[in-house]
XYZ file of C-alpha atoms in Angstrom:
106
model
C -46.306 27.062 -138.291
C -45.306 24.486 -135.662
C -43.858 21.197 -136.830
C -45.619 17.929 -136.198
C -43.604 15.362 -134.246
C -42.586 13.320 -137.331
C -41.331 16.445 -139.105
C -39.388 17.546 -136.056
C -37.841 14.080 -135.646
C -36.861 13.956 -139.332
C -35.203 17.370 -139.185
C -33.332 16.472 -135.990
C -32.127 13.193 -137.509
C -31.019 14.953 -140.711
C -29.113 17.660 -138.832
C -27.399 15.106 -136.597
C -26.347 13.172 -139.702
C -24.910 16.407 -141.122
C -23.123 17.022 -137.808
C -21.558 13.558 -137.878
C -20.441 13.950 -141.503
C -18.934 17.368 -140.787
C -17.086 15.912 -137.776
C -15.580 13.167 -139.930
C -14.575 15.805 -142.475
C -12.954 17.857 -139.677
C -10.915 14.847 -138.557
C -9.862 14.114 -142.143
C -8.793 17.736 -142.682
C -6.847 17.735 -139.407
C -5.050 14.544 -140.436
C -3.873 16.360 -143.555
C -3.025 19.477 -141.459
C -5.588 21.598 -143.283
C -6.337 23.584 -140.140
C -8.601 26.235 -141.656
C -10.801 23.577 -143.232
C -10.705 21.485 -140.063
C -11.924 24.407 -137.948
C -14.638 25.182 -140.516
C -15.934 21.624 -140.528
C -15.687 21.318 -136.740
C -17.695 24.519 -136.336
C -20.361 23.169 -138.672
C -20.455 19.848 -136.827
C -21.231 21.703 -133.604
C -23.578 24.140 -135.353
C -25.652 21.343 -136.937
C -25.852 19.507 -133.605
C -26.863 22.753 -131.892
C -29.571 23.420 -134.452
C -30.856 19.872 -133.903
C -31.131 20.601 -130.166
C -33.081 23.766 -130.871
C -35.506 22.100 -133.282
C -35.973 19.188 -130.883
C -37.002 21.688 -128.200
C -39.614 23.180 -130.517
C -37.619 26.370 -131.080
C -36.443 28.001 -134.290
C -33.483 30.203 -135.172
C -33.043 32.075 -138.436
C -29.277 32.623 -138.293
C -26.041 31.288 -136.896
C -26.070 34.061 -134.298
C -29.634 33.145 -133.384
C -28.689 29.499 -132.961
C -25.718 30.364 -130.766
C -27.864 32.763 -128.739
C -30.523 30.119 -128.173
C -27.924 27.577 -127.107
C -26.682 30.098 -124.575
C -30.156 30.988 -123.350
C -31.768 27.547 -123.261
C -28.834 25.237 -122.579
C -25.884 27.096 -121.027
C -27.804 29.442 -118.720
C -29.972 26.565 -117.527
C -26.942 24.370 -116.799
C -27.744 21.685 -119.375
C -24.481 22.597 -121.119
C -21.473 24.019 -119.306
C -20.145 27.529 -119.760
C -17.114 25.909 -121.377
C -19.403 24.300 -123.963
C -20.895 27.690 -124.768
C -17.450 29.264 -125.011
C -16.301 26.453 -127.302
C -19.175 27.120 -129.694
C -18.330 30.842 -129.770
C -14.617 30.091 -130.234
C -15.296 27.691 -133.099
C -17.523 30.277 -134.764
C -14.749 32.852 -134.456
C -12.173 30.417 -135.882
C -14.450 29.619 -138.819
C -15.123 33.278 -139.485
C -11.421 34.149 -139.288
C -10.462 31.304 -141.596
C -13.204 32.067 -144.118
C -13.177 35.854 -144.213
C -10.054 37.408 -142.719
C -6.979 38.107 -144.789
C -3.856 36.437 -143.495
C -0.304 36.351 -144.737
C 0.704 33.120 -142.975
């Protein structure tokens, strides 16, 4: 069911607030040299902002992959965001995944 304008605006505002909080957390973690946590929080900052863009456009994604795919399709391919922006999102997702799920001895 499509969202009414007030619902859409509230969701976008909420997700942008989450993005800003996650960005602050990323900076705090980086200051303490907690690089895995910093990359996790930075990924989520970008992810929340990306999901806000998608909702604002009247679109919906059901997964992280779906969100990243829609950013590529609707924002990178159309030139609204640069290819570098799209690559950054994919790189941050990979860093988060590596930090959260891969075994490492370092």
